[in-house]
Coordinates of C-alpha atoms in Angstrom, one line a residue:
X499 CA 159.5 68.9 21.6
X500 CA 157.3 70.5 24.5
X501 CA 153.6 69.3 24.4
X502 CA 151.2 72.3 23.9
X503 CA 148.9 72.7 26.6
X504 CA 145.3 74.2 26.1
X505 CA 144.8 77.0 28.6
X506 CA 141.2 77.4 30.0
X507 CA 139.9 80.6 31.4
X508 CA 136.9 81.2 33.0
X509 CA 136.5 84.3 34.4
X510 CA 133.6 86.1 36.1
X511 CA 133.3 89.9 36.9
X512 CA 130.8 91.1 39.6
X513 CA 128.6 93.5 39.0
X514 CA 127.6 92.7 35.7
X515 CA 125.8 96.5 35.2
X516 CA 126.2 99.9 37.1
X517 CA 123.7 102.5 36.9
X518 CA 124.7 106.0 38.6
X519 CA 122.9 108.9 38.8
X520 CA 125.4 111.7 40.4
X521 CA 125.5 115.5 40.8
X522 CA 128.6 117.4 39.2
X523 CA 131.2 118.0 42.1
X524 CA 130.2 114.9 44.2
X525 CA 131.5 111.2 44.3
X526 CA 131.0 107.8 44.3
X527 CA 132.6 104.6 44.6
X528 CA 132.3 101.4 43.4
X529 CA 134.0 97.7 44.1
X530 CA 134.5 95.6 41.3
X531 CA 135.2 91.7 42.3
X532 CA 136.7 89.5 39.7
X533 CA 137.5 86.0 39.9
X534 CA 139.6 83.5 37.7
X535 CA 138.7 80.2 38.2
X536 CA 141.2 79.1 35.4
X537 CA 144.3 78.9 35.0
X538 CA 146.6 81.8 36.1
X539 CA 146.0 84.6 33.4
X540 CA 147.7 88.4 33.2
X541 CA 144.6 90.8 33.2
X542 CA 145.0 94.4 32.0
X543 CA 141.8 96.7 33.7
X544 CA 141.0 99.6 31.2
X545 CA 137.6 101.6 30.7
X546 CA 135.9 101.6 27.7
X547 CA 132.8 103.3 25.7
X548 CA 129.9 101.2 26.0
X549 CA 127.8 101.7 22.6
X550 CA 125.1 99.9 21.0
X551 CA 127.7 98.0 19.1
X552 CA 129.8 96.7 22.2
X553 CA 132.6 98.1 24.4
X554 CA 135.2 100.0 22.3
X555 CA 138.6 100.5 23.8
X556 CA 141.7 102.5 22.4
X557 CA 144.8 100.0 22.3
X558 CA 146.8 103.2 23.0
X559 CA 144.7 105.9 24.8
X560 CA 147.1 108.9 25.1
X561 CA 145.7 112.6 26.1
X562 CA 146.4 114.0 22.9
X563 CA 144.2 111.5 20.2
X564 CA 142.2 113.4 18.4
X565 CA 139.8 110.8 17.1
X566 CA 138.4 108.5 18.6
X567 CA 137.6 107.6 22.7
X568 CA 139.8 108.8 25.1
X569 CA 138.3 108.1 29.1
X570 CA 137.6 110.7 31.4
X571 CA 140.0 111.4 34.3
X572 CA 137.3 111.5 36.9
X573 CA 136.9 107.6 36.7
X574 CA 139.6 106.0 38.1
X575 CA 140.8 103.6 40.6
X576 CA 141.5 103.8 44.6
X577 CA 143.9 100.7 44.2
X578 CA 147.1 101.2 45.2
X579 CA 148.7 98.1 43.8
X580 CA 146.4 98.1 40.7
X581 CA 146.0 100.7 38.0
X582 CA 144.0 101.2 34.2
X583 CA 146.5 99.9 31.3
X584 CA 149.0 97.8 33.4
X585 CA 149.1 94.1 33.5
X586 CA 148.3 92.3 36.6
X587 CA 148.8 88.6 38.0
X588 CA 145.2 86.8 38.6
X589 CA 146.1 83.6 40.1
X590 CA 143.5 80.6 39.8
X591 CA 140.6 80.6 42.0
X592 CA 142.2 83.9 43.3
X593 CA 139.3 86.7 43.9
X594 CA 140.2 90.5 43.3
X595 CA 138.5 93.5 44.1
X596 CA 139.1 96.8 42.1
X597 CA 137.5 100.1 43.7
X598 CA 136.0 101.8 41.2
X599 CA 135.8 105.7 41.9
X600 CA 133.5 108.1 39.6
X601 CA 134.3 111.7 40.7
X602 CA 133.4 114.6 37.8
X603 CA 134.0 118.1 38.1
X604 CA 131.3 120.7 38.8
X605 CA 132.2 122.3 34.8
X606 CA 131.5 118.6 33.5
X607 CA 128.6 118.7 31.0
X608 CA 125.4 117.1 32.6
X609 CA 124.4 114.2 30.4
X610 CA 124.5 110.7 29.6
X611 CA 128.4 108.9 29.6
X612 CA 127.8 105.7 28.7
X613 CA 131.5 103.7 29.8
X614 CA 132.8 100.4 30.4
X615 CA 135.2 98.3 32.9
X616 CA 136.8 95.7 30.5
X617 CA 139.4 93.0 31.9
X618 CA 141.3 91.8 29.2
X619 CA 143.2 88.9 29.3
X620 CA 146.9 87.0 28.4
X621 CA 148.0 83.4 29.0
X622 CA 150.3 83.2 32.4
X623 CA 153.1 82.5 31.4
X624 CA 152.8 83.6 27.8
X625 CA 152.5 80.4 25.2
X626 CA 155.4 80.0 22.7
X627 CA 152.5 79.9 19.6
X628 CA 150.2 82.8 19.3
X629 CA 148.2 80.1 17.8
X630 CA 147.6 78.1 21.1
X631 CA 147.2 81.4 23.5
X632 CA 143.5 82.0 24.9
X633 CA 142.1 85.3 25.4
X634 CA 139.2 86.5 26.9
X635 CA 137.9 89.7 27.6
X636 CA 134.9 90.9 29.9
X637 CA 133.2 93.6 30.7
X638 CA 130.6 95.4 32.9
X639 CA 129.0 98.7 31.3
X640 CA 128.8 101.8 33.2
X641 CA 125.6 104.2 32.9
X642 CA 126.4 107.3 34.2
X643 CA 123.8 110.5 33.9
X644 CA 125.1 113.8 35.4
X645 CA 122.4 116.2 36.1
X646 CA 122.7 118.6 39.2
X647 CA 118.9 118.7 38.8
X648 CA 118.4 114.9 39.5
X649 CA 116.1 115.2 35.9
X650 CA 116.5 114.6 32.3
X651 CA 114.0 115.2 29.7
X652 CA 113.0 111.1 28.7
X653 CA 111.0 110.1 25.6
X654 CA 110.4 107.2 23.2
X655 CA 109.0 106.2 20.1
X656 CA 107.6 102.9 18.4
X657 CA 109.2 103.2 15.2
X658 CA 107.9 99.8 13.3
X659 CA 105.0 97.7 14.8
X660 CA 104.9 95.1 12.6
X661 CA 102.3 92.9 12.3
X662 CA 100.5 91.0 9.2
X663 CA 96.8 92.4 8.1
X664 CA 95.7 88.5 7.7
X665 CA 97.6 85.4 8.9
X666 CA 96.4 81.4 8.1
X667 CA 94.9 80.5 10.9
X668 CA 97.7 77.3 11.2
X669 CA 100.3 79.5 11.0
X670 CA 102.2 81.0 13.9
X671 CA 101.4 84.6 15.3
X672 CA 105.1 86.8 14.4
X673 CA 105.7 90.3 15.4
X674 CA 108.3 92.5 15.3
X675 CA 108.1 96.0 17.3
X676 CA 111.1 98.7 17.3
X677 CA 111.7 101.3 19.9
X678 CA 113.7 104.4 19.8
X679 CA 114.9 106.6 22.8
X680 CA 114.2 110.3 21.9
X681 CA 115.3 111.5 25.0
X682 CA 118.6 112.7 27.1
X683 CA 118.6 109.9 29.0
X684 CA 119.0 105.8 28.9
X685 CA 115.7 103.6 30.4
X686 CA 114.1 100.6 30.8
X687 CA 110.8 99.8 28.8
X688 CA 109.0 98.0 31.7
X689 CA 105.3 96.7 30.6
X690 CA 103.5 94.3 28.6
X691 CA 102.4 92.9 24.9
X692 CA 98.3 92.0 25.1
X693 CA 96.6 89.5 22.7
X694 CA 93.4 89.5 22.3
X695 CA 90.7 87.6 20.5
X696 CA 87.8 84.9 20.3
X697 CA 90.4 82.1 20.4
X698 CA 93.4 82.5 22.4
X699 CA 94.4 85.3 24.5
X700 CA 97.3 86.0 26.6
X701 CA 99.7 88.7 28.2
X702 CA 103.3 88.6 27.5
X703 CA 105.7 90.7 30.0
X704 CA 108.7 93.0 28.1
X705 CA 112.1 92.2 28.6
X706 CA 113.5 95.0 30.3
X707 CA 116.9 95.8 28.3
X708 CA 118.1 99.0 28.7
X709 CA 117.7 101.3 25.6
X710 CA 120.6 104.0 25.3
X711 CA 119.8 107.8 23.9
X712 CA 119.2 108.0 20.5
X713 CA 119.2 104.2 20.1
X714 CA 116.9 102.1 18.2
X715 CA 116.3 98.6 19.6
X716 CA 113.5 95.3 18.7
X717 CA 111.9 94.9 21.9
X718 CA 111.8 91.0 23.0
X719 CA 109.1 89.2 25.3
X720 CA 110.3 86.8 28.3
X721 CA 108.3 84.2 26.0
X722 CA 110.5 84.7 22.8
X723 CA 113.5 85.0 25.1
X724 CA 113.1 81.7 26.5
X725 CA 112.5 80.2 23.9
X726 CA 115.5 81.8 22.1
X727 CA 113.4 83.5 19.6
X728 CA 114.9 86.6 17.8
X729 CA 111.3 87.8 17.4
X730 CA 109.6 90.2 19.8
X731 CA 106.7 88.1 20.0
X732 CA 106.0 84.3 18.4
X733 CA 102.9 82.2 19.1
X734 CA 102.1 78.7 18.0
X735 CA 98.6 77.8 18.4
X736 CA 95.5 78.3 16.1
X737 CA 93.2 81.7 15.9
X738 CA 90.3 82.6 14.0
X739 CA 88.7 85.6 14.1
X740 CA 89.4 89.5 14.4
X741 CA 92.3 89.7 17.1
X742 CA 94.2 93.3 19.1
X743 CA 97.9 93.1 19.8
X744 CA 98.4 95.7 21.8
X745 CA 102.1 96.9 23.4
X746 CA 101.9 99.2 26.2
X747 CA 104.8 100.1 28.5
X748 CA 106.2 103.0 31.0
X749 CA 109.8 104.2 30.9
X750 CA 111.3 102.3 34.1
X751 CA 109.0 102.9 36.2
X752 CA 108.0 106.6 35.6
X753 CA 104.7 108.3 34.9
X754 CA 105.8 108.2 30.4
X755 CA 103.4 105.7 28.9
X756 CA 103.8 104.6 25.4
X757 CA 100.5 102.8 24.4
X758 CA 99.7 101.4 20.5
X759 CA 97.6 98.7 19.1
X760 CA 96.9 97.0 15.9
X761 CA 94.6 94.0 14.3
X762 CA 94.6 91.1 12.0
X763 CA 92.7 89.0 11.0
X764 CA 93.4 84.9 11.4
X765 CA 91.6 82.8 8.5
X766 CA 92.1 79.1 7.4
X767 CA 92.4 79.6 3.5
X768 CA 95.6 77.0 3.3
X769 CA 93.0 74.5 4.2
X770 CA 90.1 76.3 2.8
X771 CA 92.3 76.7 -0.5
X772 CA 93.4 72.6 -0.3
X773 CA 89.6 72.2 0.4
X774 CA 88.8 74.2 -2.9
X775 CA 91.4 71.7 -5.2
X776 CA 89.7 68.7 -3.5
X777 CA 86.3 69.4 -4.2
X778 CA 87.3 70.4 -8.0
X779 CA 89.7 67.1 -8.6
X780 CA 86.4 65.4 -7.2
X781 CA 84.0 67.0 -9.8
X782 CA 86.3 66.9 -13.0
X783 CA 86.9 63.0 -11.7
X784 CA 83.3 62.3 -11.9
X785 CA 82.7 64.2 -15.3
X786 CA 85.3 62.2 -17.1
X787 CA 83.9 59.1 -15.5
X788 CA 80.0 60.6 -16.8
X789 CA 81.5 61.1 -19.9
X790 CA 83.2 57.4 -20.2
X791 CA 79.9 55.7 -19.3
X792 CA 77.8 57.7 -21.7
X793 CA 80.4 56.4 -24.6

């Protein structure tokens, strides 16, 4: 009986993100490096739609599907000995470089394609149990806008700013904001949440994570991401008072502000209420007590 081996892969694709902004008729190119520093692995280069809900491939792209994504010709590869859909060898610690070309038409439609370069991966040589094989796959999205104007129209919207009226004073500071792009074209919310108030105050810089057309997304703060907070913004401490938090941010780093505040109001009544039950335990105390020495 062979002993089964674990297989590690650890792969790593350079660079992680491509923006382009290209004209209909001209062409770009782009290299790709990727590098196994596992063991050898057979990776399989494809291109995928990037959405909101990941990379989405077709196992079987084919001209004529109907449904679902099928990639546009103009993105292809310049490698001779490497193309879309067919296996390759990546040897360990071996480096490879893929040149990536983007070419469309002059008739192509000027908008937002939102693709993907995905390496997907299978054990080298292939493990006898489908139980003990390793996979990996990885990714680099592709934001494309085609304008032969060099603009698109760019909006967004705040759709939920949430924030409590009246929080204990103890507690921690929680909100939640939502933005939604309402325009033709993906950005960058670049800017700042501001708290305000009598005690504690402090500015809190916006993660800037691209937010695709027509998509919704919770902003987060470099505060909540560091401290691994799902919250936009989360604050120990304790305030009293009347307090602004206040989100204001450009798109990238264009002239389109968005701008909205909102107040609450931080009051100790867990104590003030615990306070309340003390001082009433203490008086119905010292009436039964009255009431014993009276007997």
């Amino acid at each position: 009986m062979r002993k089964a081996n674990a297989q590690s892969l650890v792969l790593s694709l350079s660079p992680p993100l491509l923006e382009v902004m290209i004209k209909p008729g001209k062409s770009i190119t782009q290299v790709y490096k990727i590098t196994n520093e596992g063991d050898p692995v057979v990776v399989t280069a494809k291109v995928g739609e990037f959405t909101e809900d990941g990379i989405k491939i077709d196992q079987e792209p084919a001209p004529s599907v109907s449904e679902g994504f099928v990639p546009e010709k103009w993105i292809s590869l310049l490698n001779t000995d490497i193309s879309f859909n067919r296996p390759f060898i990546l040897n360990a610690k071996e480096e490879r470089q893929l040149i990536v070309r983007i070419s469309p038409p002059k008739e192509t439609a000027e908008k937002d394609y939102y693709r993907a370069i995905q390496f997907s991966t299978s054990p080298n040589p292939p493990s006898e149990s489908s139980q003990t094989s390793v996979t990996e796959n990885i990714g680099s999205p592709i934001l494309i806008t085609i304008t032969s104007s060099g603009f698109m129209a760019r909006g967004a919207q705040i759709t939920q700013f949430q924030l409590p009226r009246i929080i204990d004073s103890f507690d921690a500071l929680i909100s939640d904001i939502y933005i939604k792009n309402t325009g033709n074209t993906f950005f960058h919310p670049v800017g700042k949440v501001t708290l305000t108030g009598p005690i504690g105050r402090g500015s809190f810089a916006i993660v800037p994570h691209v937010i695709l057309t027509g998509q919704t997304k919770k902003l987060l703060t470099e505060d909540s991401l560091s401290f691994g907070d799902t919250n936009s913004l989360k604050l120990p401490g304790f305030f009293l008072g009347k307090y602004k938090l206040e989100l204001d941010f450009t798109l990238d780093e264009g002239t389109i502000r968005v701008n909205q505040s909102k107040n609450f109001y931080a009051i100790p009544w867990k104590a003030g209420m615990i306070l309340i039950i003390g001082v009433i335990g203490v008086i119905w105390v010292m009436r039964i007590l009255k009431k014993r020495r009276n007997r």
